[in-house]
Coordinates of C-alpha atoms in Angstrom, one line a residue:
Chain A
M21 CA 182.8 43.6 -215.8
S22 CA 185.7 43.9 -213.3
D23 CA 188.0 45.4 -215.9
P24 CA 189.2 48.7 -214.3
L25 CA 189.6 50.2 -217.7
A26 CA 186.0 49.5 -218.5
I27 CA 184.9 51.1 -215.2
S28 CA 187.0 54.2 -215.8
Q29 CA 185.1 54.7 -219.1
I30 CA 181.8 55.0 -217.4
P31 CA 180.8 58.7 -217.4
I32 CA 180.7 59.9 -213.8
P33 CA 177.3 61.6 -213.2
T34 CA 177.2 64.7 -211.0
P35 CA 176.1 63.0 -207.7
A36 CA 173.1 65.3 -207.1
A37 CA 172.0 65.7 -210.7
G38 CA 168.5 64.6 -211.8
I39 CA 167.7 62.3 -214.7
F40 CA 166.4 63.6 -218.0
Y41 CA 163.6 61.4 -219.3
G42 CA 162.1 61.5 -222.8
V43 CA 158.8 59.8 -222.4
G44 CA 156.5 58.8 -225.2
V45 CA 152.8 59.4 -224.5
G46 CA 151.5 57.8 -227.7
P47 CA 149.3 59.3 -230.4
G48 CA 146.3 60.6 -228.4
D49 CA 144.4 58.0 -226.3
P50 CA 145.5 58.5 -222.7
E51 CA 145.2 54.7 -222.3
L52 CA 147.9 54.2 -224.8
L53 CA 150.6 55.4 -222.4
T54 CA 152.8 52.6 -221.2
L55 CA 152.8 51.6 -217.5
K56 CA 156.3 53.0 -217.3
A57 CA 155.4 56.3 -218.8
H58 CA 152.4 56.6 -216.4
R59 CA 154.6 55.8 -213.4
L60 CA 157.4 58.3 -214.4
I61 CA 154.9 61.1 -215.1
A62 CA 153.1 60.5 -211.9
H63 CA 156.3 60.8 -209.9
A64 CA 158.1 63.5 -211.9
D65 CA 159.7 66.5 -210.2
V66 CA 159.4 68.5 -213.4
V67 CA 157.0 67.8 -216.3
A68 CA 158.2 69.6 -219.5
F69 CA 156.4 69.7 -222.8
L70 CA 156.2 71.8 -226.0
E71 CA 153.3 74.2 -226.4
N72 CA 152.2 76.2 -229.4
A73 CA 151.6 80.0 -229.6
D74 CA 148.1 79.5 -228.1
G75 CA 149.6 77.9 -225.0
H76 CA 148.2 74.5 -226.0
S77 CA 150.1 71.3 -225.6
Q78 CA 148.8 68.1 -227.2
A79 CA 151.4 66.0 -225.2
A80 CA 150.3 67.5 -221.9
D81 CA 146.6 66.9 -222.7
I82 CA 147.3 63.3 -223.4
A83 CA 149.2 62.9 -220.1
A84 CA 146.8 64.9 -218.0
A85 CA 145.3 61.9 -216.2
S86 CA 148.8 60.5 -215.4
I87 CA 149.9 63.9 -214.1
Q88 CA 146.8 64.1 -211.9
T89 CA 147.5 60.6 -210.5
G90 CA 150.8 61.9 -209.2
A91 CA 149.4 65.3 -208.1
G92 CA 148.0 63.5 -205.0
L93 CA 151.5 62.8 -204.0
R94 CA 153.0 66.2 -204.8
L95 CA 152.6 68.7 -207.5
P96 CA 155.2 68.7 -210.2
I97 CA 156.8 71.8 -211.6
Y98 CA 155.3 72.5 -215.0
M99 CA 157.7 73.6 -217.7
P100 CA 155.9 74.6 -220.9
I101 CA 158.4 75.2 -223.7
Y102 CA 157.3 77.4 -226.6
M103 CA 158.6 76.1 -229.9
P104 CA 158.0 78.2 -233.0
M105 CA 156.5 76.1 -235.8
N106 CA 158.8 77.4 -238.5
R107 CA 161.1 75.9 -241.0
D108 CA 163.8 78.5 -240.1
R109 CA 166.4 76.2 -238.4
A110 CA 168.2 79.1 -236.7
L111 CA 165.0 80.1 -234.9
A112 CA 164.3 76.5 -233.8
N113 CA 167.9 75.9 -232.7
A114 CA 167.8 79.0 -230.5
A115 CA 164.5 77.7 -229.0
Y116 CA 166.1 74.3 -228.3
D117 CA 169.2 76.0 -226.8
E118 CA 167.1 78.0 -224.4
A119 CA 164.9 75.0 -223.5
A120 CA 168.1 72.9 -222.8
Q121 CA 169.3 75.6 -220.6
R122 CA 166.1 75.7 -218.5
I123 CA 166.0 71.9 -218.3
S124 CA 169.7 71.7 -217.3
E125 CA 169.0 74.2 -214.4
Q126 CA 166.4 71.8 -213.0
L127 CA 168.6 68.7 -213.5
S128 CA 171.5 70.5 -211.8
A129 CA 169.2 71.3 -208.8
G130 CA 168.7 67.5 -208.5
R131 CA 165.3 67.3 -210.0
D132 CA 164.2 64.6 -212.5
V133 CA 162.7 66.1 -215.6
V134 CA 160.2 64.2 -217.6
F135 CA 159.8 65.6 -221.1
L136 CA 156.5 64.5 -222.6
C137 CA 156.7 63.5 -226.3
E138 CA 153.7 62.8 -228.6
G139 CA 154.0 59.3 -230.1
D140 CA 157.6 58.0 -229.7
P141 CA 160.4 60.2 -228.4
L142 CA 162.9 59.3 -231.1
F143 CA 160.6 59.0 -234.1
F144 CA 160.3 62.3 -235.9
G145 CA 160.2 64.1 -232.5
S146 CA 161.8 67.1 -230.8
F147 CA 163.3 65.1 -228.0
A148 CA 166.4 64.1 -230.0
Y149 CA 167.3 67.8 -230.3
L150 CA 167.2 68.3 -226.5
M151 CA 169.0 65.0 -225.8
A152 CA 171.8 66.0 -228.2
R153 CA 172.3 69.2 -226.1
L154 CA 172.1 67.5 -222.7
A155 CA 173.4 63.9 -223.0
D156 CA 177.1 64.8 -222.4
R157 CA 176.4 66.4 -219.0
F158 CA 173.3 64.5 -217.7
H159 CA 172.0 61.0 -217.5
C160 CA 169.3 60.6 -220.1
E161 CA 166.7 57.8 -220.4
V162 CA 164.2 57.2 -223.1
V163 CA 160.8 55.5 -222.7
P164 CA 159.4 54.4 -226.1
G165 CA 155.8 55.3 -227.0
I166 CA 153.2 54.1 -229.4
S167 CA 153.9 55.9 -232.7
S168 CA 151.1 57.2 -234.9
I169 CA 152.0 54.4 -237.4
N170 CA 151.2 51.5 -235.1
A171 CA 148.1 53.4 -233.9
A172 CA 146.9 54.0 -237.5
A173 CA 147.3 50.3 -238.3
A174 CA 145.3 49.3 -235.2
R175 CA 142.5 51.8 -235.8
S176 CA 142.1 50.8 -239.4
K177 CA 142.9 47.1 -238.8
T178 CA 145.4 47.1 -241.5
P179 CA 148.5 44.9 -241.3
L180 CA 151.6 47.1 -241.6
A181 CA 154.0 44.4 -242.8
M182 CA 154.1 40.6 -242.9
L183 CA 156.9 38.1 -243.4
A184 CA 159.4 39.1 -246.0
E185 CA 157.7 42.4 -246.9
S186 CA 159.5 45.7 -246.8
F187 CA 158.3 48.9 -245.3
A188 CA 159.1 52.5 -245.8
V189 CA 158.2 55.7 -244.0
L190 CA 158.3 59.1 -245.7
S191 CA 156.6 62.4 -245.1
G192 CA 154.7 65.0 -247.0
R193 CA 158.0 66.9 -247.3
H194 CA 159.4 64.4 -249.8
A195 CA 159.3 65.2 -253.5
P196 CA 156.6 63.5 -255.6
A197 CA 159.3 61.5 -257.4
E198 CA 160.6 60.1 -254.1
L199 CA 157.1 59.2 -253.1
L200 CA 156.5 57.4 -256.4
T201 CA 159.7 55.4 -256.1
A202 CA 158.9 54.3 -252.6
L203 CA 155.4 53.3 -253.6
E204 CA 156.8 51.2 -256.4
R205 CA 159.6 49.6 -254.4
H206 CA 158.0 48.8 -251.0
D207 CA 155.1 46.6 -250.0
T208 CA 154.1 49.0 -247.3
V209 CA 154.5 52.8 -247.4
V210 CA 153.5 55.2 -244.7
I211 CA 153.4 58.9 -245.6
L212 CA 153.4 61.0 -242.4
K213 CA 152.5 64.6 -242.1
A214 CA 150.5 64.5 -245.3
G215 CA 149.1 68.0 -244.7
Q216 CA 149.7 70.4 -247.5
A217 CA 151.1 67.7 -249.8
R218 CA 147.9 65.7 -250.0
P219 CA 147.1 66.5 -253.7
Q220 CA 150.6 65.4 -254.7
I221 CA 150.4 62.3 -252.6
L222 CA 147.0 61.3 -254.1
A223 CA 148.5 61.8 -257.6
A224 CA 151.5 59.6 -256.7
L225 CA 149.1 56.9 -255.4
G226 CA 147.2 57.0 -258.7
E227 CA 150.4 56.9 -260.8
A228 CA 151.8 54.0 -258.8
G229 CA 148.4 52.1 -259.1
R230 CA 148.2 51.9 -255.3
Q231 CA 144.9 53.7 -254.5
A232 CA 143.2 50.3 -253.7
D233 CA 145.6 49.5 -250.9
A234 CA 145.7 53.0 -249.4
R235 CA 144.0 54.4 -246.4
Y236 CA 143.9 57.9 -245.0
L237 CA 143.8 58.8 -241.3
E238 CA 144.0 62.1 -239.5
F239 CA 144.2 62.9 -235.7
V240 CA 144.5 59.2 -235.0
G241 CA 143.1 58.2 -231.5
R242 CA 141.9 61.7 -230.8
P243 CA 138.2 62.8 -230.5
N244 CA 138.4 64.4 -234.0
E245 CA 139.9 61.3 -235.6
R246 CA 138.9 60.7 -239.2
I247 CA 139.5 57.6 -241.3
V248 CA 138.9 57.4 -245.0
E249 CA 139.0 53.8 -246.1
D250 CA 138.8 54.6 -249.9
V251 CA 141.2 57.4 -250.8
R252 CA 139.3 57.9 -254.0
Q253 CA 136.6 59.5 -251.8
L254 CA 139.1 62.0 -250.3
E255 CA 139.1 65.7 -251.3
A256 CA 142.3 66.5 -253.2
G257 CA 143.0 69.7 -251.2
P258 CA 145.4 70.3 -248.3
G259 CA 144.7 68.7 -245.0
P260 CA 145.8 69.0 -241.4
Y261 CA 149.5 68.4 -240.3
F262 CA 148.5 65.3 -238.2
S263 CA 147.4 63.1 -241.1
L264 CA 148.9 60.1 -242.8
F265 CA 148.5 57.7 -245.6
L266 CA 148.9 54.0 -244.9
V267 CA 149.6 52.0 -248.1
S268 CA 149.8 48.3 -247.4
R269 CA 149.8 45.4 -249.9
S270 CA 148.8 42.9 -247.2
G271 CA 145.9 45.3 -246.2
A272 CA 144.6 45.5 -249.8
R273 CA 140.9 45.3 -250.1
A274 CA 139.2 42.8 -252.4
Chain B
M6 CA 118.6 56.2 -211.8
S7 CA 115.0 55.2 -211.0
D8 CA 113.8 56.3 -214.4
P9 CA 112.3 53.1 -215.9
L10 CA 113.0 54.4 -219.4
A11 CA 116.7 54.7 -218.6
I12 CA 116.7 51.2 -217.3
S13 CA 115.1 49.9 -220.5
Q14 CA 117.9 51.5 -222.4
I15 CA 120.6 49.5 -220.7
P16 CA 121.9 47.0 -223.3
I17 CA 120.6 43.6 -222.5
P18 CA 123.4 41.1 -222.2
T19 CA 122.1 38.7 -224.9
P20 CA 124.1 35.6 -225.6
A21 CA 126.1 37.9 -227.9
A22 CA 129.5 36.9 -229.3
G23 CA 132.6 38.0 -227.5
I24 CA 135.2 40.4 -228.9
F25 CA 138.5 39.3 -230.4
Y26 CA 141.3 41.5 -229.2
G27 CA 144.8 41.6 -230.6
V28 CA 146.8 43.2 -227.8
G29 CA 150.5 44.2 -228.2
V30 CA 152.6 43.5 -225.1
G31 CA 155.7 45.2 -226.4
P32 CA 159.2 43.9 -226.8
G33 CA 160.0 42.4 -223.4
D34 CA 159.8 44.8 -220.5
P35 CA 156.4 44.2 -218.7
E36 CA 156.3 47.9 -217.9
L37 CA 156.1 48.7 -221.6
L38 CA 152.6 47.3 -221.8
T39 CA 150.1 50.1 -222.4
L40 CA 147.5 50.9 -219.7
K41 CA 144.9 49.6 -222.1
A42 CA 146.7 46.3 -222.7
H43 CA 147.1 45.9 -219.0
R44 CA 143.4 46.5 -218.4
L45 CA 142.2 44.2 -221.1
I46 CA 144.5 41.4 -220.1
A47 CA 143.5 41.7 -216.5
H48 CA 139.8 41.4 -217.4
A49 CA 140.0 38.9 -220.2
D50 CA 137.8 35.8 -220.2
V51 CA 140.3 34.0 -222.4
V52 CA 144.0 34.7 -222.8
A53 CA 145.4 33.2 -226.0
F54 CA 149.1 33.2 -227.1
L55 CA 151.5 31.4 -229.4
E56 CA 153.9 28.9 -227.8
N57 CA 156.8 27.0 -229.2
A58 CA 157.5 23.3 -229.1
D59 CA 158.9 23.5 -225.6
G60 CA 155.6 25.0 -224.3
H61 CA 157.3 28.4 -223.9
S62 CA 155.6 31.7 -224.8
Q63 CA 157.5 34.9 -224.8
A64 CA 154.2 36.9 -225.0
A65 CA 152.7 35.2 -222.0
D66 CA 155.9 35.8 -220.0
I67 CA 155.8 39.5 -220.7
A68 CA 152.1 39.7 -219.8
A69 CA 152.4 37.5 -216.7
A70 CA 152.1 40.3 -214.1
S71 CA 149.1 41.8 -215.9
I72 CA 147.4 38.3 -216.0
Q73 CA 148.1 38.0 -212.3
T74 CA 146.5 41.4 -211.6
G75 CA 143.3 40.0 -213.0
A76 CA 143.5 36.6 -211.5
G77 CA 142.4 38.2 -208.2
L78 CA 139.1 38.9 -209.9
R79 CA 138.6 35.6 -211.7
L80 CA 140.9 33.2 -213.5
P81 CA 141.0 33.5 -217.3
I82 CA 140.9 30.5 -219.5
Y83 CA 144.4 30.0 -220.9
M84 CA 144.7 29.1 -224.6
P85 CA 148.2 28.3 -225.7
I86 CA 148.4 27.8 -229.5
Y87 CA 151.3 25.8 -230.9
M88 CA 152.7 27.4 -234.0
P89 CA 155.3 25.4 -236.0
M90 CA 158.3 27.6 -236.7
N91 CA 158.6 26.5 -240.3
R92 CA 158.7 28.2 -243.7
D93 CA 156.1 25.7 -245.0
R94 CA 153.1 27.9 -245.5
A95 CA 150.7 25.0 -245.8
L96 CA 151.7 23.8 -242.3
A97 CA 151.4 27.3 -240.9
N98 CA 148.0 27.9 -242.6
A99 CA 146.6 24.7 -241.1
A100 CA 147.8 25.8 -237.7
Y101 CA 146.1 29.2 -238.1
D102 CA 142.9 27.5 -239.3
E103 CA 142.8 25.3 -236.2
A104 CA 143.6 28.2 -233.9
A105 CA 140.9 30.4 -235.5
Q106 CA 138.4 27.5 -234.9
R107 CA 139.3 27.3 -231.2
I108 CA 139.1 31.0 -230.8
S109 CA 135.7 31.2 -232.6
E110 CA 134.3 28.6 -230.2
Q111 CA 135.1 30.8 -227.3
L112 CA 133.8 33.9 -229.0
S113 CA 130.6 32.2 -229.9
A114 CA 130.2 31.2 -226.3
G115 CA 130.1 34.9 -225.5
R116 CA 133.7 35.1 -224.1
D117 CA 136.1 37.9 -225.0
V118 CA 139.4 36.5 -226.2
V119 CA 142.6 38.5 -225.7
F120 CA 145.4 37.3 -228.1
L121 CA 148.8 38.4 -226.7
C122 CA 151.2 39.7 -229.4
E123 CA 154.9 40.4 -228.9
G124 CA 155.6 44.0 -230.0
D125 CA 152.8 45.4 -232.1
P126 CA 150.0 43.1 -233.3
L127 CA 150.0 44.3 -236.9
F128 CA 153.8 44.7 -237.4
F129 CA 155.3 41.5 -238.6
G130 CA 153.1 39.5 -236.3
S131 CA 150.8 36.5 -236.3
F132 CA 147.7 38.3 -235.3
A133 CA 146.9 39.5 -238.9
Y134 CA 146.5 35.8 -240.0
L135 CA 144.0 35.2 -237.2
M136 CA 142.1 38.5 -237.8
A137 CA 141.8 37.6 -241.5
R138 CA 140.1 34.4 -240.5
L139 CA 137.7 35.8 -237.9
A140 CA 136.9 39.5 -238.9
D141 CA 134.0 38.6 -241.1
R142 CA 132.1 36.8 -238.2
F143 CA 133.3 38.5 -235.1
H144 CA 134.1 42.0 -233.8
C145 CA 137.8 42.5 -233.7
E146 CA 139.8 45.2 -231.9
V147 CA 143.5 46.0 -232.1
V148 CA 145.5 47.5 -229.3
P149 CA 148.9 48.7 -230.6
G150 CA 152.1 47.8 -228.8
I151 CA 155.6 49.1 -228.6
S152 CA 157.5 47.6 -231.5
S153 CA 161.1 46.3 -231.2
I154 CA 162.1 49.3 -233.4
N155 CA 161.0 52.0 -231.0
A156 CA 162.4 50.0 -228.1
A157 CA 165.8 49.6 -229.8
A158 CA 166.0 53.3 -230.5
A159 CA 165.1 54.0 -226.9
R160 CA 167.7 51.5 -225.5
S161 CA 170.5 52.7 -227.7
K162 CA 169.4 56.4 -227.5
T163 CA 169.5 56.6 -231.3
P164 CA 167.1 58.9 -233.2
L165 CA 165.1 56.8 -235.7
A166 CA 164.3 59.6 -238.0
M167 CA 164.1 63.4 -238.0
L168 CA 162.5 66.1 -240.1
A169 CA 162.5 65.2 -243.8
E170 CA 164.5 61.9 -243.4
S171 CA 163.2 58.7 -244.9
F172 CA 163.1 55.4 -243.1
A173 CA 162.9 51.8 -244.3
V174 CA 162.4 48.5 -242.5
L175 CA 163.6 45.2 -244.0
S176 CA 164.4 41.9 -242.6
G177 CA 167.2 39.3 -242.8
R178 CA 165.1 37.5 -245.4
H179 CA 165.8 40.2 -248.0
A180 CA 168.5 39.6 -250.6
P181 CA 171.8 41.4 -250.1
A182 CA 171.2 43.6 -253.2
E183 CA 167.9 44.8 -251.7
L184 CA 169.6 45.6 -248.4
L185 CA 172.3 47.5 -250.2
T186 CA 169.8 49.5 -252.2
A187 CA 167.9 50.4 -249.0
L188 CA 171.1 51.4 -247.2
E189 CA 172.0 53.7 -250.1
R190 CA 168.5 55.3 -250.5
H191 CA 167.3 55.8 -247.0
D192 CA 168.6 57.9 -244.1
T193 CA 167.4 55.3 -241.6
V194 CA 167.3 51.5 -242.2
V195 CA 166.2 49.0 -239.6
I196 CA 167.0 45.3 -240.5
L197 CA 164.8 43.0 -238.3
K198 CA 165.3 39.3 -237.7
A199 CA 169.0 39.6 -238.6
G200 CA 169.6 36.0 -237.4
Q201 CA 171.3 33.8 -239.9
A202 CA 171.8 36.7 -242.4
R203 CA 174.2 38.6 -240.1
P204 CA 177.3 38.0 -242.2
Q205 CA 175.6 39.3 -245.4
I206 CA 174.1 42.3 -243.5
L207 CA 177.6 43.2 -242.2
A208 CA 179.0 42.9 -245.7
A209 CA 176.2 45.2 -247.1
L210 CA 176.9 47.8 -244.3
G211 CA 180.5 47.8 -245.3
E212 CA 179.8 48.1 -249.0
A213 CA 177.3 51.0 -248.4
G214 CA 179.9 52.7 -246.2
R215 CA 177.4 52.8 -243.3
Q216 CA 179.2 50.8 -240.5
A217 CA 179.7 54.1 -238.6
D218 CA 176.0 54.8 -238.2
A219 CA 174.9 51.2 -237.4
R220 CA 174.1 49.6 -234.1
Y221 CA 173.3 46.0 -233.4
L222 CA 170.8 44.9 -230.7
E223 CA 169.5 41.5 -229.7
F224 CA 166.7 40.5 -227.2
V225 CA 165.9 44.2 -226.7
G226 CA 164.4 44.9 -223.3
R227 CA 164.8 41.3 -222.0
P228 CA 167.3 40.1 -219.4
N229 CA 169.6 38.7 -222.0
E230 CA 169.6 42.0 -224.0
R231 CA 172.9 42.8 -225.9
I232 CA 173.8 46.0 -227.6
V233 CA 176.9 46.4 -229.8
E234 CA 177.5 50.1 -230.4
D235 CA 180.2 49.5 -233.0
V236 CA 179.3 46.8 -235.5
R237 CA 182.9 46.4 -236.5
Q238 CA 183.3 44.6 -233.2
L239 CA 180.5 42.2 -234.0
E240 CA 181.3 38.6 -234.9
A241 CA 180.4 37.9 -238.6
G242 CA 178.6 34.6 -237.7
P243 CA 174.9 33.8 -237.5
G244 CA 173.0 35.3 -234.5
P245 CA 169.6 34.8 -232.8
Y246 CA 166.3 35.4 -234.6
F247 CA 165.4 38.3 -232.2
S248 CA 168.2 40.6 -233.4
L249 CA 168.2 43.8 -235.4
F250 CA 170.5 46.4 -237.0
L251 CA 169.6 50.1 -236.5
V252 CA 171.3 52.2 -239.1
S253 CA 170.5 55.9 -238.6
R254 CA 172.2 58.9 -240.1
S255 CA 171.0 61.2 -237.4
G256 CA 172.4 58.7 -234.9
A257 CA 175.8 58.7 -236.5
R258 CA 178.8 58.8 -234.1
A259 CA 181.5 61.4 -234.4

């Protein structure tokens, strides 16, 4: 630790710059914030979050009570960031560039910025794109959050994985052949963002003979949560984006 | 409030059974408990947890501050459960049977039992074995916790998975051929409980050509945490049980 070479390798932060925090707020229940997330949000100089075209932010909704706790101390600056929900990467990249610029202005002014992330910041989230743009100039910290996977297991009381089992996570964006291979190879498979792909996922579950150990959940931990214990009862049409299948051998029903 | 009808609707606290809670306390940092875990632990009638042969419990250590918060109200009953760390399933099953019996006595006496789980209760944990023995007779609730996977990603600032990537979790118990297949098929692979298998895991990383996007972490979030950013610097000998490799294409270094 007293090696001067090692010390010289530590990046020197701009003395007055704020810290960029990626803070997971969990899947929906405000009580599933961690104590650390709650504290950082309550004391944030700037609270940033993605919002949709309607000006709605799920992450800000989940964290509302924690923001209010801090509002008694001082009001944070709110920084809603509009992110087009589009598969055009150029459009998304431009939006991330602009957001990183706005965040960097606040950090340069010495303000800590807390970026609210649904679920966990580094698990299929937007925070990684912002961190990639800011980490070379600013100190970044990540506070993990409860992912929809752990919340889904808890809500349906289904063990995710035990002992020497293996576990894979895919999304509705994967091709049916990839889904099938994963269902055949792994004891537990979680298929996130089932949405439009629901008919193909149901077909893959049937083909792999794994309907009996599959559960379907949408909007986990939110007021409109829906759990379908037997996927053979599930309509084979498209569903909402925030939906998942949890396929677990150790959670198989008799 | 003086409406007699309203009063009659207040549930009568019959000698009803208590609730069995599996509560995740996260990987080590006491601030990574959720607000819900903190509240339930502080108000628990009985706090149960596994301990090793030395009478030590990592889960109880992590939750100590939350237990203390509640101790001002009333002292909970402590229920340490000795679990032999052995691959003999008959021995483990006997220990779970006995633990379930002790817990059921408390539940039958009308006391809520909070079982503390390192990480997440249903992700490679012991809680599932207890829930399987008690769920038919008692109401069980699960409170998800931060898993070591999400904590490792946060500590090393490594994206776990993005967009259409796929993600697999294995453990050091898997055969080298299985590790190799997973490393070849999935963008992100987490290998938990690396422990004794570290030499084989390092060999598989080399064979799959994935040393450059691998990180090694042990005792994540604890005082003795260790992070090795370049696994080529890691000794090829056995390591501690609580260690993992995080192999992420989107976290690849330049």
